[in-house]
Coordinates of C-alpha atoms in Angstrom, one line a residue:
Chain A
X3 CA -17.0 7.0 3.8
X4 CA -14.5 9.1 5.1
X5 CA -11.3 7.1 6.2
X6 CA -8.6 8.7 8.5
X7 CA -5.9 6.9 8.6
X8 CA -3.1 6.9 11.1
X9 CA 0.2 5.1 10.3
X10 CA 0.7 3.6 13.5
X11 CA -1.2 1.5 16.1
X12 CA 1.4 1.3 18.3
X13 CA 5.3 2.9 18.5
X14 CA 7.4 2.7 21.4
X15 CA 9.8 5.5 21.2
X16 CA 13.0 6.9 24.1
X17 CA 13.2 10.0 26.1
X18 CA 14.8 12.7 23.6
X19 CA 14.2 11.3 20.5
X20 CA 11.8 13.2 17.5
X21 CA 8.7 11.5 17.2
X22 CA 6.7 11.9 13.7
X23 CA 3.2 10.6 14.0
X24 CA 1.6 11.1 10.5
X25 CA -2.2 11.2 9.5
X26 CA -3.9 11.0 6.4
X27 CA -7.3 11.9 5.5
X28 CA -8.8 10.6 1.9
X29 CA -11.8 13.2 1.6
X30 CA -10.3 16.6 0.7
X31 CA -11.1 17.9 4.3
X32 CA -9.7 21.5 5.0
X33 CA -9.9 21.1 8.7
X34 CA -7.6 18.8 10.6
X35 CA -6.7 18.0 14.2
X36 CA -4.5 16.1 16.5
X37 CA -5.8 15.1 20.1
X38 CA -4.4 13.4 22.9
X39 CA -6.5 11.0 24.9
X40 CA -5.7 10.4 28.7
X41 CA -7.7 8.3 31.5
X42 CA -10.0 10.4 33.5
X43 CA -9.5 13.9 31.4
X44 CA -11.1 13.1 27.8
X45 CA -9.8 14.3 24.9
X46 CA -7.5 17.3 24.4
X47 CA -6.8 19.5 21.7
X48 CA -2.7 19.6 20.8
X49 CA -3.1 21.1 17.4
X50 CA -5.9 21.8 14.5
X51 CA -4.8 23.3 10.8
X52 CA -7.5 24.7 8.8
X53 CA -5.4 24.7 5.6
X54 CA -1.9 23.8 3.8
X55 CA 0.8 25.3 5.6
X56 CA -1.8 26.8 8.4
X57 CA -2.3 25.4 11.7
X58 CA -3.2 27.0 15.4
X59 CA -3.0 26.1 19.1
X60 CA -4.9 23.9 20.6
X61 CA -5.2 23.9 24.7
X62 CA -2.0 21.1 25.2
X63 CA 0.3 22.7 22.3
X64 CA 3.3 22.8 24.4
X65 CA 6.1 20.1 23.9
X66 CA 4.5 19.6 20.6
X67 CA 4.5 20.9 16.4
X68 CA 2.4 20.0 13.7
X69 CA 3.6 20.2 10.0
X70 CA 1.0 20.1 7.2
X71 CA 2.2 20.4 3.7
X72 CA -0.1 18.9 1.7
X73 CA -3.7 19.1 2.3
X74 CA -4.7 15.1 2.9
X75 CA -1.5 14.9 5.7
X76 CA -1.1 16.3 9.3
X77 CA 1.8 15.3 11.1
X78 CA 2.4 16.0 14.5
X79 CA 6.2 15.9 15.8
X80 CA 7.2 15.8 19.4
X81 CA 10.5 17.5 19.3
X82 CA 12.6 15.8 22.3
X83 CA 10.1 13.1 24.0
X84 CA 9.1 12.8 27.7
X85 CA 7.7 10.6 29.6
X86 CA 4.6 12.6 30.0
X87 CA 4.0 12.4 26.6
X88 CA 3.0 8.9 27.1
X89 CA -0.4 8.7 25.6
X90 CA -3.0 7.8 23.2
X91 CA -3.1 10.4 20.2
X92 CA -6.2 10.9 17.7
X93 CA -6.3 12.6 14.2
X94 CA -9.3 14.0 13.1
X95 CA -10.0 15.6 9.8
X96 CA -13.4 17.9 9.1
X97 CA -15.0 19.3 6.3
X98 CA -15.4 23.1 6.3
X99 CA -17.2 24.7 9.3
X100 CA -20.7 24.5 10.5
X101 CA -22.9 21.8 12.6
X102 CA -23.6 19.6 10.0
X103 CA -19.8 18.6 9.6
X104 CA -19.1 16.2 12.3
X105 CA -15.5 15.4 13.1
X106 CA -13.9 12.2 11.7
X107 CA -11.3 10.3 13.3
X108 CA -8.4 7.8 12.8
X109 CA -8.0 4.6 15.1
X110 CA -5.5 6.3 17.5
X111 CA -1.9 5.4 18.3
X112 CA -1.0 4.5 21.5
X113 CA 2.5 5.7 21.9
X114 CA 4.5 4.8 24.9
X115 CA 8.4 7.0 25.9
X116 CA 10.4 5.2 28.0
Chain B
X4 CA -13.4 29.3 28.4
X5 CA -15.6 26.5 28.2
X6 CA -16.0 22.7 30.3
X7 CA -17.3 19.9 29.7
X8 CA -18.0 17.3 32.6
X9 CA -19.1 13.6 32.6
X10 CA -19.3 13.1 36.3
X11 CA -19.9 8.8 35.7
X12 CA -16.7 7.1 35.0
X13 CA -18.2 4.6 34.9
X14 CA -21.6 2.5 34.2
X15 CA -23.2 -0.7 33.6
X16 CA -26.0 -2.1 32.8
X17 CA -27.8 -5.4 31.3
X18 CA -29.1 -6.2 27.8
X19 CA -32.1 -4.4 27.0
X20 CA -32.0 -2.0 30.0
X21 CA -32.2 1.9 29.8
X22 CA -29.2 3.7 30.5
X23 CA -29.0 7.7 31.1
X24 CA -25.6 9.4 30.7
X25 CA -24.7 12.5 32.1
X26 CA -23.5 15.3 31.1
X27 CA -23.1 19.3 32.0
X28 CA -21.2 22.2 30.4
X29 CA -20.4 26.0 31.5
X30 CA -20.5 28.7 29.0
X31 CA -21.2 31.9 28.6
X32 CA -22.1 31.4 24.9
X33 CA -25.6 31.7 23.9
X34 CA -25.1 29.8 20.4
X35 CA -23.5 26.5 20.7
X36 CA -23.6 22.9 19.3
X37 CA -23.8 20.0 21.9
X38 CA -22.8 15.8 20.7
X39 CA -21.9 13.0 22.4
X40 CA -19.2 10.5 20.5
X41 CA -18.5 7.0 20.8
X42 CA -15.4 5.2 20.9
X43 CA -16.0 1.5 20.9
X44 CA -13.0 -1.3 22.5
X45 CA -11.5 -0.7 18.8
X46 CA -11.0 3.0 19.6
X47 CA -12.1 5.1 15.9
X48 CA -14.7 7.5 17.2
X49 CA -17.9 7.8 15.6
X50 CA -20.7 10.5 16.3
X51 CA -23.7 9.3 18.2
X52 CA -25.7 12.7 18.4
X53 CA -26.1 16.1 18.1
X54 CA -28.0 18.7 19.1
X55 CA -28.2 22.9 18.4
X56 CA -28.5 24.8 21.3
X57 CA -31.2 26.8 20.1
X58 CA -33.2 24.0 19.0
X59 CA -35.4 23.4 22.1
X60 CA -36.5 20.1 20.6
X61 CA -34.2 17.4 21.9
X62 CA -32.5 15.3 18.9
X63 CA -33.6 11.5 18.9
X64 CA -31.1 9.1 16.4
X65 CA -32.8 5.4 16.6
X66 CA -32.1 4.1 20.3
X67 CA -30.1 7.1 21.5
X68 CA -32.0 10.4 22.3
X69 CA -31.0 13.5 24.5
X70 CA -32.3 15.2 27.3
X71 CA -31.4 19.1 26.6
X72 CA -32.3 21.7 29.4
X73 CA -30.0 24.7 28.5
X74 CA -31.1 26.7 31.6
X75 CA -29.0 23.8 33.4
X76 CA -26.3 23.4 31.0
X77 CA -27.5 19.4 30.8
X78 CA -26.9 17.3 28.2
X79 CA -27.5 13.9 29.1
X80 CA -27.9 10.5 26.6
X81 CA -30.4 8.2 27.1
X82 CA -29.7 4.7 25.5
X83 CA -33.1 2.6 25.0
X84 CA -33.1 -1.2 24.5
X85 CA -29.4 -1.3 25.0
X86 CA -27.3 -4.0 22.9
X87 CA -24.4 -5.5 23.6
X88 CA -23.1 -3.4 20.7
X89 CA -23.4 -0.3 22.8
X90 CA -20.5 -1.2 25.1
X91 CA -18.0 1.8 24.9
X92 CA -16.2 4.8 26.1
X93 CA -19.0 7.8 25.6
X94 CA -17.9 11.0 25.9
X95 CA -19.7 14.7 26.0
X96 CA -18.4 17.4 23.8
X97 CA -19.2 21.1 23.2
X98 CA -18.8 23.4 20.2
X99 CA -18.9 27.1 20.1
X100 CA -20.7 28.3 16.8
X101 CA -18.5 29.1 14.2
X102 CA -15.6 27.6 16.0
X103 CA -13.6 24.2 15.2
X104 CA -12.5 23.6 18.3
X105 CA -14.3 20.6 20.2
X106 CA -14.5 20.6 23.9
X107 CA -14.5 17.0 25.8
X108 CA -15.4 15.6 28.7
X109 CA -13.9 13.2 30.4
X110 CA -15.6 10.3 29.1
X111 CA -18.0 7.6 30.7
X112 CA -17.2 3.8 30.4
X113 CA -19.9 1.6 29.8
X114 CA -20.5 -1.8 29.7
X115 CA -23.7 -3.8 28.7
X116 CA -23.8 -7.4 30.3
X117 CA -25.7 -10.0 28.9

C-alpha cells in the first residue's frame, strides 16, 4: 500500500515565522501535491510538482513555496505566517497520469498561527 | 475554469438507510474524469469511486454506486445499506483528461446513526 506520510499532526506556529511542513511518499510517485482544507470550500490546490526540482501553481499558491529535492519529499514553506494561513493542509503523491492513478494522501496537519 | 459543488453540507441518516449525495460540475470539457473521496473522522482520504465521462455506464463499487447524467453536469453517490462505517466527510471532485489537477467540492458531512 502506498503510505504518505506527513511529519506532523499538529504544530502551532507565530505570525512571521517560516513554517516547513514536510511530506514523504514511499512508492516512487512522480506526481506530488499540497492542499489546504477549509470548512465550507473543500480542498484547494497550493502547489503540485511533477518531478525533482519541478513544481507548478496551484489555484491558492500565493503566501506559499514548495521545495522538492528529492523525489519521495515535498515540502511546502510558508515564508512569513498569517493568520489566514490557519488551516488544515494535505499531501498527496500520484503515480504518473491517467484515470487509473488515483491520488493518495497523508493524514493532514492541522496547523494553527497565532 | 472548472467547479465543483456539493450543495448538502450536511446529512444524516440511520443504519441501513439509503443515502444520495449530490453533486454538480461546470465545464466546458468534453473528456473528463469524475470521483468522489472519503475522509473519515481520522482524516487520510481514500477514493470511493470513479467514473469516465464518456463511459455512459454509471460505475458501481460494492455499496456505493453513481448516478452520471452528463447533459446535467450530475454526479451524485448513492450509499446502499449504509454502515456505521460510512460516517464521513464526502467530497466531489473533477479531473480534466490529461491534467493532474483535482477539482473539489466543498464537501458533504455525513453521519449514520444507529
Amino acid at each position: 500500500d502506498v503510505k504518505v506520510t506527513q511529519s506532523s499532526r499538529y504544530l502551532v506556529k507565530r505570525t512571521g515565522e517560516k513554517v516547513f511542513l514536510e511530506c514523504v511518499q514511499d512508492m516512487d510517485h512522480e506526481n506530488m501535491f499540497w492542499y489546504r482544507q477549509d470548512p465550507g470550500l473543500g480542498l484547494r490546490l497550493i502547489y503540485f510538482s511533477y518531478d525533482v526540482k519541478m513544481k507548478e501553481k496551484g489555484d491558492i499558491p500565493e503566501g506559499y513555496s514548495v521545495s522538492r529535492e528529492k523525489k519521495e519529499r515535498f515540502s511546502l514553506i510558508l515564508e512569513s505566517a498569517s493568520t489566514n494561513q490557519t488551516s488544515m493542509y494535505l499531501c498527496a503523491s500520484r503515480l504518473g497520469q491517467g484515470y487509473n492513478q488515483p491520488q493518495h494522501f497523508g493524514d493532514g496537519t492541522r496547523l494553527s498561527i497565532l | 475554469a472548472q467547479t465543483v459543488t456539493q450543495s448538502q453540507p450536511e446529512m444524516s441518516v440511520q443504519e441501513a438507510e439509503t443515502v444520495t449525495l449530490s453533486c454538480t460540475y461546470d465545464t466546458s470539457e468534453n473528456n473528463y474524469y469524475l470521483f468522489w473521496y472519503k475522509q473519515p473522522p481520522s482524516r487520510q482520504m481514500i477514493l470511493v469511486i470513479r467514473q469516465e465521462a464518456y463511459k455512459q455506464q454509471n460505475a458501481t463499487e460494492n455499496r456505493f454506486s453513481v448516478n452520471f447524467q452528463k447533459a446535467a453536469k450530475s454526479f451524485s453517490l448513492k450509499i446502499s445499506d449504509s454502515q456505521l462505517g460510512d460516517t464521513a466527510m464526502y467530497f466531489c471532485a473533477f479531473m480534466k483528461h490529461g491534467a493532474q489537477k483535482l477539482v473539489f467540492g466543498q464537501g458533504t458531512r455525513l453521519t449514520i446513526n444507529p
